[in-house]
XYZ file of C-alpha atoms in Angstrom:
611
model
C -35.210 -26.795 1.568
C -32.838 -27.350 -1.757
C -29.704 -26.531 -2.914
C -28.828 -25.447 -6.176
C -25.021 -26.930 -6.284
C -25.056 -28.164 -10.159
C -22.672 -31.047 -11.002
C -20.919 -33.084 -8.382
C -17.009 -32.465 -8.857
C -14.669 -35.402 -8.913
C -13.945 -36.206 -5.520
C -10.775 -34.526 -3.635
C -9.147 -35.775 -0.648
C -8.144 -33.128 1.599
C -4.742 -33.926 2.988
C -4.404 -34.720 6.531
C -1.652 -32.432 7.452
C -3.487 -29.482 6.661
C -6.929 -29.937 8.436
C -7.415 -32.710 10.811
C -10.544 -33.743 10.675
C -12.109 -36.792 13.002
C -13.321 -39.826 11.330
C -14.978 -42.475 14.294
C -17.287 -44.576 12.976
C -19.717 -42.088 15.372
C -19.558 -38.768 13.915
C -21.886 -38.137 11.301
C -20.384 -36.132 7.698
C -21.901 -32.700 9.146
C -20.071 -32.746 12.473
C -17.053 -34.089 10.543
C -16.892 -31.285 8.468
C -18.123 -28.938 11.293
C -14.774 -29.363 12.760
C -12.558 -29.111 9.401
C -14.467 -25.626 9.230
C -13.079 -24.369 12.760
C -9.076 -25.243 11.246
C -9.465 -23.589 8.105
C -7.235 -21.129 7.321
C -6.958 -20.595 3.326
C -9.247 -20.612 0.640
C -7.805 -23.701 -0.964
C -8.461 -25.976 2.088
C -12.178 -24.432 2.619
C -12.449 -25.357 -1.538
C -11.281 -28.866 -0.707
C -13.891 -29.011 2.299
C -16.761 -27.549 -0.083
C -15.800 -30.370 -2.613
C -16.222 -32.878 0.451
C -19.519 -31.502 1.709
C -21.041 -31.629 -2.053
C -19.935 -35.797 -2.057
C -20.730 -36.183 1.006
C -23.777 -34.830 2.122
C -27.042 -34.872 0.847
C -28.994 -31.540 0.128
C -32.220 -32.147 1.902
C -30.735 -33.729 4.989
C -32.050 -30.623 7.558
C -27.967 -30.309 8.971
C -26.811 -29.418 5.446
C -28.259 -26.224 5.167
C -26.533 -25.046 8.843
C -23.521 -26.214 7.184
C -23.997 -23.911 4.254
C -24.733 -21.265 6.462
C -20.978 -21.988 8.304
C -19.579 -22.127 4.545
C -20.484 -19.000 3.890
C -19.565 -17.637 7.287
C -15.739 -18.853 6.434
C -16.063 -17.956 3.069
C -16.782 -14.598 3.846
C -13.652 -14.114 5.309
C -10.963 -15.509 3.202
C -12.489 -14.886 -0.314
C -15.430 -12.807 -1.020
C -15.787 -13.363 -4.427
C -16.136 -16.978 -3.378
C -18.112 -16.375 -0.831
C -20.854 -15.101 -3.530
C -20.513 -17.272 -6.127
C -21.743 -19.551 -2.890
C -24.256 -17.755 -1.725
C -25.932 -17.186 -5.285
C -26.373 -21.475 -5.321
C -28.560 -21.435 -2.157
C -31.985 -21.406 -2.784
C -34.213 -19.376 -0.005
C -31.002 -18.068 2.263
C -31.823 -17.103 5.462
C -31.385 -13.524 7.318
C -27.996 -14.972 9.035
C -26.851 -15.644 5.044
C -27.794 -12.682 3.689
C -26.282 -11.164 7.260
C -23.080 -12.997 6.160
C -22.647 -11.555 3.199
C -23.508 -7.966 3.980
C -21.158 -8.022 6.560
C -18.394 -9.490 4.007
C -19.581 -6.637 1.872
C -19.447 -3.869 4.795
C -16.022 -4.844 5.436
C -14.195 -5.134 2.373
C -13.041 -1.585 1.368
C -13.353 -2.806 -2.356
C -17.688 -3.767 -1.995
C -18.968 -1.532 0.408
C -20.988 -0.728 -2.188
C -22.953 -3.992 -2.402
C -23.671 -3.690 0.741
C -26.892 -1.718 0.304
C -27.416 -3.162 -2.805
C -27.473 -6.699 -1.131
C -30.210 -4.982 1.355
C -32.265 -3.743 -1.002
C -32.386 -7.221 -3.008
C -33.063 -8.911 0.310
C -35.911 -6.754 0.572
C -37.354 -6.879 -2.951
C -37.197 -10.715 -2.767
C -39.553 -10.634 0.715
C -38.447 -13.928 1.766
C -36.839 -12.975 5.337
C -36.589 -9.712 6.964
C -34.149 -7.868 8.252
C -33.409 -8.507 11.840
C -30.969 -6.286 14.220
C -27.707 -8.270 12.909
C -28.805 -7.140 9.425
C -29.147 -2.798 9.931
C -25.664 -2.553 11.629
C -23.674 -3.794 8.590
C -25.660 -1.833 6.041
C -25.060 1.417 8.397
C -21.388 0.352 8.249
C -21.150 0.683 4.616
C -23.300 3.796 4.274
C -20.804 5.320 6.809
C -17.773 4.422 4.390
C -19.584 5.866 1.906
C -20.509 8.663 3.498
C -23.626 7.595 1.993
C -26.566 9.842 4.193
C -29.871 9.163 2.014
C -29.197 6.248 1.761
C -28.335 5.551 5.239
C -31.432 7.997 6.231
C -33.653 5.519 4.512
C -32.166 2.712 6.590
C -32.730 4.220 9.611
C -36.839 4.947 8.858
C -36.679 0.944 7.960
C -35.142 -0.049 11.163
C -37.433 2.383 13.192
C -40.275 0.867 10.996
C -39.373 -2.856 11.706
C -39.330 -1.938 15.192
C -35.823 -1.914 16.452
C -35.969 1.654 17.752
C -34.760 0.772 21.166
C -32.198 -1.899 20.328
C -28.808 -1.201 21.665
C -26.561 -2.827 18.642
C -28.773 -1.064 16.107
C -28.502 2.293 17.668
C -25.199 2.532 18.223
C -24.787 1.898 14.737
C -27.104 4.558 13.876
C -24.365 6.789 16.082
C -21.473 5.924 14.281
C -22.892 6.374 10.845
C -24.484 9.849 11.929
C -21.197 10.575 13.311
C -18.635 9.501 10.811
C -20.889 11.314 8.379
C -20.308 14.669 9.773
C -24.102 15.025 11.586
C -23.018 15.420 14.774
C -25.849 16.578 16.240
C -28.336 13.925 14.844
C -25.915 10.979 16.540
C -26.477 12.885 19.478
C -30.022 12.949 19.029
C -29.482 9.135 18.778
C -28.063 8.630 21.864
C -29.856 10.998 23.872
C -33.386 9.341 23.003
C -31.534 5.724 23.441
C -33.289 3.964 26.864
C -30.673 2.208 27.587
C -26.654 3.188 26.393
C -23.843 0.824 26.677
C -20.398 1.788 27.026
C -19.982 1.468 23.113
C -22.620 3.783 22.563
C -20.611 6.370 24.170
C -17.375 5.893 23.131
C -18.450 6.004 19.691
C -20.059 9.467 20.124
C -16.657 10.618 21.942
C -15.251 9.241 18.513
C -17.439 11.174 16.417
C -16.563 14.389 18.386
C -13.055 13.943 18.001
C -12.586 13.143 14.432
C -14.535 16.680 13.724
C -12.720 18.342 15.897
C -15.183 19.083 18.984
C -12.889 18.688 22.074
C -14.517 20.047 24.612
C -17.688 18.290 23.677
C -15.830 14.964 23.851
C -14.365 16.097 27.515
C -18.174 16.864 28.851
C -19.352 13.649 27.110
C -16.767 11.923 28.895
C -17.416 13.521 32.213
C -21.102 12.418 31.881
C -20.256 9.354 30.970
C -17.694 8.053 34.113
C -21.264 8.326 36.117
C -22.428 5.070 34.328
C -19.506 3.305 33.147
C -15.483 2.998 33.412
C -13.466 3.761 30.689
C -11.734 1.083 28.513
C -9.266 1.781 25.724
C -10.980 3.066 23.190
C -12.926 5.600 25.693
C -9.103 6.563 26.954
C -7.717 6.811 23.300
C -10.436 9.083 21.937
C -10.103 11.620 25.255
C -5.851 11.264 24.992
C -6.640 12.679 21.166
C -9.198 15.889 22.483
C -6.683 16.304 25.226
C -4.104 16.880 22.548
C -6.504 18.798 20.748
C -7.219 21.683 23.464
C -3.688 21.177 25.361
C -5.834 19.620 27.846
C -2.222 18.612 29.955
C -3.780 17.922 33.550
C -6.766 15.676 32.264
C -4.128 13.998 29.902
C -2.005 12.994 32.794
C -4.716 12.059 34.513
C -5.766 9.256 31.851
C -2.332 8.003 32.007
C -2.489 7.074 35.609
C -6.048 5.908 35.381
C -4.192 3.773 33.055
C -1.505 2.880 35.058
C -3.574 2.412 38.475
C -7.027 0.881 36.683
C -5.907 -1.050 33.377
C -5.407 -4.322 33.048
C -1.634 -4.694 32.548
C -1.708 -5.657 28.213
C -3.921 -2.577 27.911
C -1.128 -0.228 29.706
C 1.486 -1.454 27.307
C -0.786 -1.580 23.984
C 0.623 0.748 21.463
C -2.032 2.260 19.581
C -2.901 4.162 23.119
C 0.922 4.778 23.775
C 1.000 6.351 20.856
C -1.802 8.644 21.883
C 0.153 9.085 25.224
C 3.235 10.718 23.282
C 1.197 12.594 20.969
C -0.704 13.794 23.792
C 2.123 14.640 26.011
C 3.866 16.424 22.900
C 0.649 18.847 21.957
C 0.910 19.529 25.772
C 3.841 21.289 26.109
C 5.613 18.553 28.331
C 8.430 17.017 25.368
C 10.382 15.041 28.471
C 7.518 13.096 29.559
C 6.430 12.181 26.030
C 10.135 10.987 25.431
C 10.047 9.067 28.782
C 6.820 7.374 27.518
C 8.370 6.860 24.075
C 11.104 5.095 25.723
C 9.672 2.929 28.002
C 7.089 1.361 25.121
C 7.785 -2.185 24.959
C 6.982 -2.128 21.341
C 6.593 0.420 18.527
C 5.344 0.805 15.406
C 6.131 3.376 13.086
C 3.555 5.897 13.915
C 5.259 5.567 17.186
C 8.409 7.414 16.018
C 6.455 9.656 13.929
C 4.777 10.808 17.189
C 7.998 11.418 18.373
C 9.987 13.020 15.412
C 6.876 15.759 15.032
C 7.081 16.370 18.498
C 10.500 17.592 18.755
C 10.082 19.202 15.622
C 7.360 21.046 17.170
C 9.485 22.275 20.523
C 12.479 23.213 18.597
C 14.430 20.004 19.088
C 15.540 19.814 15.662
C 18.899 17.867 16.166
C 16.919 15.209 18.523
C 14.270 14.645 15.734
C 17.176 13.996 13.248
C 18.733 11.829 15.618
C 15.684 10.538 16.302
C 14.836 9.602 12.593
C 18.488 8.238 11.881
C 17.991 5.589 14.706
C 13.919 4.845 13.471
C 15.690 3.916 9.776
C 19.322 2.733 10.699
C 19.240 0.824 14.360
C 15.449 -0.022 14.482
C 15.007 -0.453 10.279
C 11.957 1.099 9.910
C 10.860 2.182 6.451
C 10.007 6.269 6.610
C 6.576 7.661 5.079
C 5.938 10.629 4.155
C 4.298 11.369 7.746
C 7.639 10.655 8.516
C 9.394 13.335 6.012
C 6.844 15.970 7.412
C 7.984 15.827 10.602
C 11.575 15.918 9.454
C 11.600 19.063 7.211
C 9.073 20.640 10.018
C 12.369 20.181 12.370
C 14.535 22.023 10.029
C 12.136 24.620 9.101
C 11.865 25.285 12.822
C 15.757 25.304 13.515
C 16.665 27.430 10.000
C 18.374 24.406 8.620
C 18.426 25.265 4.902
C 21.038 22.350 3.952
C 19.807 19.984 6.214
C 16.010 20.377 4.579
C 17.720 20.641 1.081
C 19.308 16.774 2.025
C 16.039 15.002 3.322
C 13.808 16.987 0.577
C 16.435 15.040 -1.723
C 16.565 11.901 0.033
C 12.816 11.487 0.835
C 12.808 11.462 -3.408
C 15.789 9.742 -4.599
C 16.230 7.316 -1.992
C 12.772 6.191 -0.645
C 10.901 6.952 -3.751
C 8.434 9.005 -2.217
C 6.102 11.736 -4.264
C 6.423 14.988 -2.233
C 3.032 16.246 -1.056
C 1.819 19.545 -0.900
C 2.609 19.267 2.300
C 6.728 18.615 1.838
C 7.327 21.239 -0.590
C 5.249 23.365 2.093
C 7.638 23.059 4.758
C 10.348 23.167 2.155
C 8.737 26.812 0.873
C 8.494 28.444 3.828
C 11.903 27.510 5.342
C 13.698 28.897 2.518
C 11.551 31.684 2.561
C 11.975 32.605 6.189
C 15.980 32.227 5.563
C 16.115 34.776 3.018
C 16.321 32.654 0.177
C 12.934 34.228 -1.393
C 13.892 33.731 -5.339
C 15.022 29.863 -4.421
C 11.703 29.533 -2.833
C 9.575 31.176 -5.818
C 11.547 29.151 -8.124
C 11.050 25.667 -6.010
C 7.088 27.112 -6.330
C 6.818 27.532 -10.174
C 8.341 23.849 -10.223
C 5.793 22.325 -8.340
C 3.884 19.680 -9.835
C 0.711 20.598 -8.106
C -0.941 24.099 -7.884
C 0.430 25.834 -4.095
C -2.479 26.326 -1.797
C -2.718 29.846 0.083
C -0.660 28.563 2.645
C 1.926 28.334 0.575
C 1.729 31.733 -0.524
C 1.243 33.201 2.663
C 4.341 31.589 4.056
C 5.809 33.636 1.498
C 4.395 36.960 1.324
C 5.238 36.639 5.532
C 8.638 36.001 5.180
C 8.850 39.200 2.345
C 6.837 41.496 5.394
C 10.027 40.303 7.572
C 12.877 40.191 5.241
C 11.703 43.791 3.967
C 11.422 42.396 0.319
C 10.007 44.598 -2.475
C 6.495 45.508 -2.268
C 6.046 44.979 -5.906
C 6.279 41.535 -4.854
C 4.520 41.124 -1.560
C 1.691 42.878 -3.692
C 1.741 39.875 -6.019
C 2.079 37.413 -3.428
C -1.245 39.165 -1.808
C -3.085 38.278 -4.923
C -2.062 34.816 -5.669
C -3.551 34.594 -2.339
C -6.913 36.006 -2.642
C -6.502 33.528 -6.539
C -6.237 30.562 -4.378
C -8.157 30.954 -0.957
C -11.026 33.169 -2.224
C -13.227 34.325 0.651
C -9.427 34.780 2.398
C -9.600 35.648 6.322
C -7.690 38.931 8.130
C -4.575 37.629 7.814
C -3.010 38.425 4.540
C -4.375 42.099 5.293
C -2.471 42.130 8.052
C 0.353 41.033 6.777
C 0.266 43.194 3.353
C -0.067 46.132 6.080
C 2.980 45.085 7.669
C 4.624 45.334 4.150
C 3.336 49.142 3.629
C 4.249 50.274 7.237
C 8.031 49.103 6.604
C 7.647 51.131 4.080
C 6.638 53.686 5.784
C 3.863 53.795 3.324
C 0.992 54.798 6.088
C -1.790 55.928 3.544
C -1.756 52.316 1.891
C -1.960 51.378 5.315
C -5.037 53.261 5.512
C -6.355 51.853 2.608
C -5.895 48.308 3.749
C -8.025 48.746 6.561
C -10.684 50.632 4.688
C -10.666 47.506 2.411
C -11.111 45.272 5.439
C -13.792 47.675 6.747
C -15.803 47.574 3.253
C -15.743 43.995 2.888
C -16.625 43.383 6.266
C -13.434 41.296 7.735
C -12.453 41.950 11.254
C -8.765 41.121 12.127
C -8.607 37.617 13.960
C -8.530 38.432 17.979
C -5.713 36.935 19.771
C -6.997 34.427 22.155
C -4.909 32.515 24.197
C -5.695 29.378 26.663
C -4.023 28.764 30.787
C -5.234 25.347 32.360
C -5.387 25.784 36.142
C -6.733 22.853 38.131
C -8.132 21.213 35.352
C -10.265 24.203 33.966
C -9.068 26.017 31.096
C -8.899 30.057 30.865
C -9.767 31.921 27.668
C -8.606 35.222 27.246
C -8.608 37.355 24.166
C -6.753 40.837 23.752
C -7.942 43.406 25.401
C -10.155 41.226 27.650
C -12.118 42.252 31.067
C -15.116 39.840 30.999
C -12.964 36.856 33.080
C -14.587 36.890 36.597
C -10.645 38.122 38.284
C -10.045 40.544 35.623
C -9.074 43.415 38.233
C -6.623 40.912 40.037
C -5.182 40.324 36.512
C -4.589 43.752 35.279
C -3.102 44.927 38.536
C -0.771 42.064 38.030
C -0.107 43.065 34.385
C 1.024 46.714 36.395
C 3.696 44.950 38.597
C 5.171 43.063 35.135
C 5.211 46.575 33.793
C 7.596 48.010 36.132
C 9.696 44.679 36.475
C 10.227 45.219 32.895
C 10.886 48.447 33.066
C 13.355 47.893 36.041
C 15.572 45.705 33.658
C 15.069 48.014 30.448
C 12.565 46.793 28.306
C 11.956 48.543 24.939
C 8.747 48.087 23.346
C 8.804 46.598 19.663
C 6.116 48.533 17.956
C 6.458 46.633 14.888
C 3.791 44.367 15.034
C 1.127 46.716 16.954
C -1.871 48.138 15.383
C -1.827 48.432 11.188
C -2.139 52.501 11.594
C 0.782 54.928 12.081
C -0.486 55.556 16.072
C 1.453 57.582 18.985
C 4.139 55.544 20.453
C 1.756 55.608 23.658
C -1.081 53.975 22.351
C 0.892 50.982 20.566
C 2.194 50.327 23.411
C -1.033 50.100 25.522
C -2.084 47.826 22.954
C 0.333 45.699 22.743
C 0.513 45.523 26.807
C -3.365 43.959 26.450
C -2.098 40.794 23.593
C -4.095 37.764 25.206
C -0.990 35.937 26.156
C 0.036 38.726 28.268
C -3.000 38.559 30.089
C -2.479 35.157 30.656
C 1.033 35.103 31.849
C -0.703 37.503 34.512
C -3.465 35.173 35.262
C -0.942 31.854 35.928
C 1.785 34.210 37.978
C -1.369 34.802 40.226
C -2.709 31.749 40.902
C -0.085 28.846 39.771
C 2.176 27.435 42.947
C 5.765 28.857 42.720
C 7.683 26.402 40.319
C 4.652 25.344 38.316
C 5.334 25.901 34.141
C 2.769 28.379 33.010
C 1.612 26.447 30.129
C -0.508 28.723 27.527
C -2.327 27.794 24.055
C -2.487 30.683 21.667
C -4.286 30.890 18.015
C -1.995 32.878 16.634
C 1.774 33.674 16.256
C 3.759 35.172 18.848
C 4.217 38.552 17.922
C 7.732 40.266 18.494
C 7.142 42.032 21.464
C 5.261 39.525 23.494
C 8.658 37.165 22.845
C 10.610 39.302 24.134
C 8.466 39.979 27.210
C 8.215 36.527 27.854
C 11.354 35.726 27.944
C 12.192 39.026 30.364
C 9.279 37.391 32.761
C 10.541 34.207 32.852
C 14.087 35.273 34.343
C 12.123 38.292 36.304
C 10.141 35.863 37.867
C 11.878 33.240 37.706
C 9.131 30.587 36.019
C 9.150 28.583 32.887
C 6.444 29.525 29.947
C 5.469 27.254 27.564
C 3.171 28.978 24.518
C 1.868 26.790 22.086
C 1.396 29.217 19.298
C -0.275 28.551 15.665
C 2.885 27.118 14.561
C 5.075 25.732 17.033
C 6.055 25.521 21.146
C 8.199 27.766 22.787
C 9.906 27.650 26.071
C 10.894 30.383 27.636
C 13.540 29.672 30.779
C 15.553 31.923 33.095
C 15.481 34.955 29.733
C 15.840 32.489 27.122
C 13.453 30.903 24.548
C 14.018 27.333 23.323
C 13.669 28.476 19.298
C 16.610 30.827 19.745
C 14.684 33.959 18.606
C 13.728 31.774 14.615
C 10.207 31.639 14.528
């Protein structure tokens, strides 16, 4: 064994008040140094120990190249670039150097790169092979990279050098499968996998989340509490699907598995309060995600994002302002733009024209911020919705980026309820269709709504003959009631859940509650064709919430909320209804629709009738 190490520096004296290192007459250089290692903090004092190992030490002593090896490991940490020019003066580095470095490389968001391009030297030279240490860190970096032949390739090597069954290696394999969007080949993974530890699983429940497959991630989970406990990143990962499906019972179950089973620091960490509030929020149940908030030892500023989105998103647009004015003036956190999005959401929800005017201005002028699509979004569509349609086509035109559709939908809606020119809502129809392309049933429904306010039924007509010739069938309303821990799916119009009489003899009692305390139907929003009175009305009796509301006065105890998850807006009518069944019956609903909560108590509804 040599070492390439060129000319010997003149020597440096490493000061004893930074590193304390041992010098008895009976500790050999290596151990000496050994120890100076384990204090090093900076780059300058691990430059200073280098120096001493090159004067010290002699290359072919059989301790010196272990203490290259820890070199390199320290290197790796505090200066990559040094930790290369390092490694490239060993001669005939073992797999735990070349490990080292593709680590360093794997977790250094600037040479993630090198990563496989170390592998692939370390291969071409033939000197070592790979071992299990080595496979995980290249699979790291192909995962940043979203790098899949590549990390394809990898896989076949590791299969071929026959780590197939290794526990560390696979569960790499997962979380490159699964950060890469193949889903079903890190479950493949896992499934073939002899032996799973509790990593491998919670980095499949990872995988499902970030793409969005709740309910995957909740049976996952339920499979997995017959082999192993959850620990925090298991309980973060099902507090974010929870969120994700409005999961509220199985959320509030983690938190007192939390509370009950956690060791204490875990209960208090913030990264899974935050997930807590967030959760609690997207579930309908605001005062428990403030009491949460509140009681968090320690926050960060996601923390009060969490909590200025989620009264933003019940209507609470004066405790999200308050909220944000104690976050930058009492606590002295510095706002994002996160932070700006939840702010203008609040005022969009509320109507609050001036007061989204003033943080538009201040998130600019004051914090320096560079709007996103996002901010000028919100800003958009609560001008829009306020009646100030030319402000809001002029703040578009201004933009510096090109709007998305939903930009222009936001508009041509607010035109179909402000009964704007149809000149206009025509236009706005197109610049859609410019900007989404293969656009869904929505702006057909809407541009219908526009023609039938105008009374203009054969355009109607023609919009749905459009739909019908390109093949686009209007969204279905489908809307979600949790009841003991299993959600209900209904869509409009449904009779394929198993108590579907019970629930439509129920819908016949609302009926003639309503019409006890002189409900009117809104025929507005009902079918886009110019239909007898009758048969608008029987349509709009069957909207999937409505079915729902039937299904939770059924089976929920008296004073249980009837929570309920919907995919699309609440249309007139069914507000209205709601709100007359609440004080009828005498129970509080809470709909999560498309864009916002809405809780409806004793004949009133928490966003005031602005939605």
């Amino acid at each position: 064994m040599a070492l390439a190490t060129g000319p010997r520096p003149p020597p440096l004296l490493l000061p004893s008040k930074a590193i304390n290192i041992p010098n008895p007459p009976s500790v050999d250089p290596h151990s000496r140094i050994l120890i100076s290692l384990k204090q090093c903090t900076h780059i300058s004092q691990l430059k200073q120990i280098h120096a001493l190992t090159l004067r010290s030490t002699s290359p072919y002593h059989p301790k010196t190249f272990f203490l290259y090896s820890q070199l390199l490991h320290f290197s790796s940490f505090l200066d990559f670039n040094y930790a290369l020019q390092l490694f490239n003066q060993i001669q005939n580095p073992n797999s735990f150097m070349w490990n080292t470095l593709i680590r360093a490389c794997a977790n250094d968001v600037n040479n993630k790169d090198q990563a496989m391009r170390l592998y692939l030297e370390m291969l071409e030279q033939a000197l070592v092979s790979p071992d299990k240490h080595t496979f995980p860190f290249v699979l790291k970096g192909c995962a940043y990279l979203f790098d899949v032949s590549e990390g394809i390739q990898v896989h076949a090597h590791a299969l071929k050098h026959g780590f197939g069954s290794d526990v560390y290696v696979n569960n790499s394999l997962i979380h490159f499968y699964a950060s890469c969007g193949f889903l079903d080949l890190a479950e493949k993974v896992s499934v073939k996998m002899p032996e799973r530890s509790l990593v491998s699983w919670n980095v499949l429940l990872e995988g499902f989340v970030q793409f969005g497959k709740f309910n995957s991630a909740l049976n996952l989970f339920r499979e997995m509490r017959n082999s192993f406990d959850p620990d925090g990143y298991t309980l973060q990962s099902i507090l974010t699907a929870c969120a994700g499906l409005g999961a509220f019972s199985l959320g509030a179950w983690v938190h007192a598995y939390l509370l009950k089973k956690c060791d204490f620091n875990l209960s208090i960490d913030v990264f899974i309060n935050n997930s807590l509030v967030d959760m609690y929020c997207k579930c309908g149940s605001l005062e428990l995600a403030h009491q949460v908030f509140k009681r968090m030892p320690k926050r960060d500023l996601t923390s009060w994002n969490h909590m200025i989105r989620g009264f933003a998103m019940h209507g609470q647009a004066e405790a999200a302002i308050r909220c944000f004015d104690k976050m930058i003036r009492t606590e002295r956190f510095r706002p994002n733009s996160i932070t700006f999005t939840g702010v203008l959401s609040a005022c969009n929800h509320k109507g609050m024209v001036s007061d989204g005017r003033l943080y538009f201005d201040m998130m600019v002028t004051d914090y320096k911020i560079k709007p996103a699509l996002e901010h000028y979004g919100c800003l958009v569509d609560l001008l829009a919705r306020a009646g100030f349609i030319d402000e809001a086509l002029d703040l578009v035109s201004t933009m510096p980026m090109r709007p998305d559709a939903v930009i222009w939908r936001s508009l041509l809606d607010a035109c179909s309820k402000k009964n704007s020119s149809v000149e206009l809502s025509e236009e706005l129809a197109r610049q859609v269709v410019e900007s989404e392309g293969d656009i869904g049933s929505g702006i057909y429904v809407l541009l219908s709504r526009v023609y039938a306010s105008a009374s203009r039924w054969d355009d109607v007509g023609s919009v749905r003959k459009l739909m019908t010739d390109k093949g686009v069938k209007k969204e279905p309303g489908c809307s979600s009631i949790e009841m003991d821990g299993v959600a209900h799916e209904l869509f409009a119009g449904d009779t394929s859940h198993p108590q579907t009489k019970e629930i439509y003899q129920m819908l016949k009692v609302i009926d003639k509650k309503l019409e006890s305390v002189g409900y009117s139907p809104d025929y507005s929003q009902a079918p886009m064709i110019d239909e007898l009175n009758e048969t608008k009305q029987h349509s709009l009796k069957l909207h999937s919430e409505r079915l729902a509301i039937a299904l939770g006065l059924l089976k929920l105890q008296p004073g249980m909320p009837i929570r309920i998850f919907k995919n699309l807006r609440v249309c007139n009518d069914c507000h209205e209804v709601t709100k007359l069944i609440s004080r009828v019956f005498n129970v509080e609903i809470i709909v999560r629709d498309r864009a916002r909560f809405h809780h409806f108590k004793d004949g009133f509804c928490s966003c005031s009738d602005y939605w």
